[in-house]
mmCIF file of C-alpha atoms in Angstrom:
data_model
loop_
_atom_site.group_PDB
_atom_site.id
_atom_site.type_symbol
_atom_site.label_atom_id
_atom_site.label_comp_id
_atom_site.label_asym_id
_atom_site.label_seq_id
_atom_site.Cartn_x
_atom_site.Cartn_y
_atom_site.Cartn_z
ATOM 1 C CA PHE F 1 13.700 -17.131 5.577
ATOM 2 C CA SER F 2 13.003 -20.418 7.235
ATOM 3 C CA GLY F 3 14.004 -21.698 10.619
ATOM 4 C CA PHE F 4 13.025 -21.252 14.219
ATOM 5 C CA THR F 5 13.438 -18.814 17.060
ATOM 6 C CA ALA F 6 14.497 -19.844 20.537
ATOM 7 C CA LEU F 7 13.756 -17.494 23.416
ATOM 8 C CA ASP F 8 15.935 -17.220 26.431
ATOM 9 C CA SER F 9 14.803 -16.056 29.823
ATOM 10 C CA ILE F 10 16.335 -12.570 29.617
ATOM 11 C CA PRO F 11 13.655 -9.863 29.920
ATOM 12 C CA SER F 12 13.324 -7.871 26.720
ATOM 13 C CA TYR F 13 10.936 -6.116 24.369
ATOM 14 C CA PHE F 14 11.056 -9.236 22.187
ATOM 15 C CA THR F 15 10.093 -11.571 25.019
ATOM 16 C CA ALA F 16 7.240 -9.238 25.994
ATOM 17 C CA LEU F 17 6.005 -9.175 22.388
ATOM 18 C CA CYS F 18 5.925 -12.980 22.265
ATOM 19 C CA ASP F 19 3.193 -12.948 24.924
ATOM 20 C CA ILE F 20 0.723 -10.887 22.873
ATOM 21 C CA LYS F 21 -1.004 -10.920 19.512
ATOM 22 C CA PRO F 22 0.675 -8.887 16.752
ATOM 23 C CA GLY F 23 -0.868 -5.706 15.424
ATOM 24 C CA ARG F 24 -0.860 -4.139 12.000
ATOM 25 C CA ILE F 25 2.222 -2.360 10.705
ATOM 26 C CA LEU F 26 1.122 0.995 9.298
ATOM 27 C CA ALA F 27 3.661 3.737 10.042
ATOM 28 C CA HIS F 28 5.669 3.065 6.890
ATOM 29 C CA GLU F 29 2.768 4.633 4.964
ATOM 30 C CA ILE F 30 3.447 8.076 6.485
ATOM 31 C CA MET F 31 7.248 7.898 6.683
ATOM 32 C CA SER F 32 9.695 9.513 4.321
ATOM 33 C CA ASP F 33 11.270 7.402 1.621
ATOM 34 C CA LYS F 34 14.585 8.690 2.998
ATOM 35 C CA ALA F 35 14.461 6.280 5.929
ATOM 36 C CA ALA F 36 17.724 4.441 6.510
ATOM 37 C CA PHE F 37 16.297 2.312 9.328
ATOM 38 C CA TYR F 38 12.736 1.324 10.276
ATOM 39 C CA LEU F 39 11.895 -0.768 13.325
ATOM 40 C CA SER F 40 8.272 -1.522 14.029
ATOM 41 C CA ILE F 41 6.949 -2.861 17.313
ATOM 42 C CA GLY F 42 3.435 -4.103 16.593
ATOM 43 C CA PHE F 43 0.896 -5.341 19.117
ATOM 44 C CA LYS F 44 -2.853 -5.840 19.133
ATOM 45 C CA SER F 45 -3.130 -4.038 22.473
ATOM 46 C CA TYR F 46 -0.559 -1.620 23.881
ATOM 47 C CA ASN F 47 -1.880 -2.187 27.406
ATOM 48 C CA MET F 48 -1.254 -5.923 27.106
ATOM 49 C CA PHE F 49 2.235 -5.252 25.718
ATOM 50 C CA PHE F 50 3.024 -2.792 28.533
ATOM 51 C CA GLU F 51 1.814 -5.265 31.176
ATOM 52 C CA SER F 52 3.925 -8.023 29.628
ATOM 53 C CA LEU F 53 6.981 -5.770 29.421
ATOM 54 C CA THR F 54 6.493 -4.622 33.013
ATOM 55 C CA GLU F 55 6.295 -8.232 34.203
ATOM 56 C CA GLN F 56 9.464 -9.090 32.249
ATOM 57 C CA TYR F 57 11.415 -6.332 33.950
ATOM 58 C CA LYS F 58 10.012 -7.044 37.392
ATOM 59 C CA LYS F 59 11.367 -10.590 37.060
ATOM 60 C CA GLY F 60 14.716 -9.699 35.521
ATOM 61 C CA ASN F 61 15.648 -6.359 37.013
ATOM 62 C CA ALA F 62 13.493 -5.323 39.924
ATOM 63 C CA GLU F 63 15.838 -2.475 40.858
ATOM 64 C CA ASN F 64 15.525 -0.795 37.439
ATOM 65 C CA MET F 65 11.766 -1.327 37.546
ATOM 66 C CA GLU F 66 11.598 0.435 40.910
ATOM 67 C CA ASP F 67 13.667 3.319 39.503
ATOM 68 C CA TYR F 68 11.320 3.550 36.510
ATOM 69 C CA ALA F 69 8.217 3.548 38.721
ATOM 70 C CA GLY F 70 9.763 6.198 40.988
ATOM 71 C CA ASN F 71 10.654 8.414 38.011
ATOM 72 C CA VAL F 72 7.126 8.143 36.600
ATOM 73 C CA LYS F 73 5.663 9.090 40.000
ATOM 74 C CA MET F 74 8.027 12.064 40.189
ATOM 75 C CA VAL F 75 6.943 13.307 36.730
ATOM 76 C CA GLU F 76 3.282 12.754 37.592
ATOM 77 C CA LYS F 77 3.675 14.763 40.794
ATOM 78 C CA LEU F 78 5.702 17.542 39.128
ATOM 79 C CA LEU F 79 3.273 17.980 36.235
ATOM 80 C CA GLY F 80 0.061 16.936 37.962
ATOM 81 C CA ILE F 81 -0.728 14.275 35.350
ATOM 82 C CA ASP F 82 -1.512 10.586 35.198
ATOM 83 C CA VAL F 83 0.922 9.121 32.649
ATOM 84 C CA GLN F 84 -1.352 6.175 31.870
ATOM 85 C CA LYS F 85 -4.493 8.297 31.389
ATOM 86 C CA ASP F 86 -2.870 11.314 29.718
ATOM 87 C CA PHE F 87 -0.250 9.631 27.542
ATOM 88 C CA PHE F 88 -0.290 5.844 27.160
ATOM 89 C CA PHE F 89 -4.086 5.521 26.869
ATOM 90 C CA PHE F 90 -4.205 6.515 23.184
ATOM 91 C CA PHE F 91 -1.520 4.076 21.956
ATOM 92 C CA GLY F 92 -2.843 1.865 19.156
ATOM 93 C CA GLU F 93 -1.178 -1.054 17.380
ATOM 94 C CA GLU F 94 2.324 0.115 16.551
ATOM 95 C CA ILE F 95 5.330 2.064 17.713
ATOM 96 C CA ALA F 96 7.868 2.614 14.938
ATOM 97 C CA LEU F 97 11.418 3.934 15.246
ATOM 98 C CA VAL F 98 12.797 5.537 12.105
ATOM 99 C CA LYS F 99 16.279 6.843 11.410
ATOM 100 C CA LEU F 100 16.509 9.089 8.369
ATOM 101 C CA ARG F 101 19.533 9.051 6.087
ATOM 102 C CA PRO F 102 21.701 11.997 7.104
ATOM 103 C CA ASP F 103 21.688 14.794 4.542
ATOM 104 C CA SER F 104 22.030 18.575 4.483
ATOM 105 C CA SER F 105 18.685 19.096 6.255
ATOM 106 C CA SER F 106 19.091 16.454 8.976
ATOM 107 C CA ARG F 107 21.502 15.674 11.761
ATOM 108 C CA MET F 108 23.186 12.343 12.406
ATOM 109 C CA GLU F 109 21.288 12.022 15.711
ATOM 110 C CA ASP F 110 17.811 12.728 14.248
ATOM 111 C CA LEU F 111 15.346 10.010 15.160
ATOM 112 C CA ILE F 112 11.602 9.682 14.627
ATOM 113 C CA VAL F 113 9.171 7.736 16.802
ATOM 114 C CA SER F 114 5.738 7.207 15.302
ATOM 115 C CA ILE F 115 2.973 6.000 17.610
ATOM 116 C CA HIS F 116 -0.270 4.728 16.157
ATOM 117 C CA ALA F 117 -3.262 6.217 17.964
ATOM 118 C CA ASN F 118 -6.538 4.386 18.545
ATOM 119 C CA GLU F 119 -8.287 7.744 18.294
ATOM 120 C CA ILE F 120 -6.214 10.672 17.069
ATOM 121 C CA SER F 121 -8.624 13.162 18.677
ATOM 122 C CA ALA F 122 -8.050 11.492 22.066
ATOM 123 C CA ALA F 123 -4.284 11.661 21.488
ATOM 124 C CA LYS F 124 -4.528 15.377 20.725
ATOM 125 C CA GLU F 125 -6.596 15.981 23.861
ATOM 126 C CA GLY F 126 -4.245 13.982 26.096
ATOM 127 C CA LEU F 127 -1.126 15.694 24.791
ATOM 128 C CA ALA F 128 -2.853 19.088 25.063
ATOM 129 C CA ARG F 129 -3.528 18.364 28.767
ATOM 130 C CA ILE F 130 0.145 17.476 29.259
ATOM 131 C CA ALA F 131 1.251 20.630 27.378
ATOM 132 C CA LYS F 132 -1.007 22.758 29.581
ATOM 133 C CA LYS F 133 0.533 21.249 32.713
ATOM 134 C CA ILE F 134 4.046 21.781 31.348
ATOM 135 C CA ARG F 135 3.332 25.460 30.761
ATOM 136 C CA ARG F 136 2.086 25.673 34.351
ATOM 137 C CA VAL F 137 5.441 24.517 35.747
ATOM 138 C CA SER F 138 7.262 26.957 33.432
ATOM 139 C CA LEU F 139 9.083 24.531 31.222
ATOM 140 C CA LYS F 140 9.467 25.949 27.749
ATOM 141 C CA PHE F 141 6.714 24.839 25.376
ATOM 142 C CA GLU F 142 5.906 26.330 22.001
ATOM 143 C CA VAL F 143 4.256 25.553 18.674
ATOM 144 C CA ILE F 144 5.614 26.303 15.216
ATOM 145 C CA ASN F 145 4.231 25.616 11.745
ATOM 146 C CA TYR F 146 6.207 23.545 9.267
ATOM 147 C CA LYS F 147 4.807 22.486 5.879
ATOM 148 C CA ASN F 148 1.199 22.812 7.102
ATOM 149 C CA TYR F 149 1.809 20.815 10.284
ATOM 150 C CA GLU F 150 1.826 22.193 13.809
ATOM 151 C CA ILE F 151 5.039 21.125 15.491
ATOM 152 C CA HIS F 152 4.773 21.150 19.276
ATOM 153 C CA ILE F 153 8.115 21.709 20.962
ATOM 154 C CA LEU F 154 8.873 20.713 24.530
ATOM 155 C CA GLU F 155 12.262 21.712 25.889
ATOM 156 C CA ARG F 156 12.544 18.790 28.290
ATOM 157 C CA LYS F 157 15.337 16.322 27.649
ATOM 158 C CA GLY F 158 15.027 12.673 28.556
ATOM 159 C CA ILE F 159 11.254 12.360 28.870
ATOM 160 C CA PHE F 160 11.067 9.504 26.349
ATOM 161 C CA LYS F 161 13.907 7.630 28.015
ATOM 162 C CA LEU F 162 12.020 8.006 31.274
ATOM 163 C CA PHE F 163 8.875 6.403 29.841
ATOM 164 C CA PHE F 164 10.407 3.844 27.451
ATOM 165 C CA GLY F 165 13.939 3.124 28.641
ATOM 166 C CA LYS F 166 17.171 2.843 26.681
ATOM 167 C CA LEU F 167 15.463 2.039 23.371
ATOM 168 C CA PHE F 168 14.351 5.677 23.182
ATOM 169 C CA GLU F 169 17.314 7.400 24.825
ATOM 170 C CA LYS F 170 18.422 9.050 21.546
ATOM 171 C CA LEU F 171 15.137 10.959 21.321
ATOM 172 C CA GLU F 172 16.476 14.020 23.120
ATOM 173 C CA LYS F 173 13.609 16.525 23.041
ATOM 174 C CA PRO F 174 10.074 15.534 22.151
ATOM 175 C CA TYR F 175 8.980 17.617 19.204
ATOM 176 C CA TYR F 176 5.690 16.186 17.995
ATOM 177 C CA THR F 177 2.965 16.511 15.402
ATOM 178 C CA PHE F 178 -0.056 14.564 14.215
ATOM 179 C CA ILE F 179 -0.136 12.821 10.825
ATOM 180 C CA GLU F 180 -3.242 10.808 9.972
ATOM 181 C CA ASP F 181 -3.683 8.296 12.848
ATOM 182 C CA PHE F 182 -0.186 8.793 14.235
ATOM 183 C CA VAL F 183 1.534 10.951 16.793
ATOM 184 C CA VAL F 184 5.003 11.530 15.370
ATOM 185 C CA PHE F 185 7.795 12.476 17.777
ATOM 186 C CA SER F 186 11.268 13.590 16.796
ATOM 187 C CA ASN F 187 14.292 15.271 18.309
ATOM 188 C CA SER F 188 14.261 17.765 15.425
ATOM 189 C CA GLU F 189 11.514 19.981 14.028
ATOM 190 C CA ILE F 190 12.256 19.051 10.406
#
């Protein structure tokens, strides 16, 4: 393709990405070849991307930003966690959204979110702290084994929408596992 891109002033993920250096795209290496859709959001630094995105939404929709901040504070208080230190801190260079082709073993609404981790051991520790806190407030949390992977299951709808907005609203329940340098979330265990 050749041409140019013109940005408007509407706050968006795209506008936020324009303010930062791109990162490597890696998640396709661990994804199934049955992917019907693959969207990669790459950034050199997640913290810089998050700051840029936050600034975009403060400018364009302060009311939604206040709602988001209030919801994060509510979750932090309920679970006794720090979302930045226990969850976002391990994010590496890419967040990929993958939609698998529907077949007999998948549902139409199945979605995968793959998050590159700077240090997979730190990601495991952070998510283990969150899981421990979830168990403390009696939300259902369990672990199953599937094809030599531990699948962690959290029966808490809407947590991804809370943290990431409408882009992730289809990720109903965060099932997750670890594959190489990625934390892979899905709304299905298979």
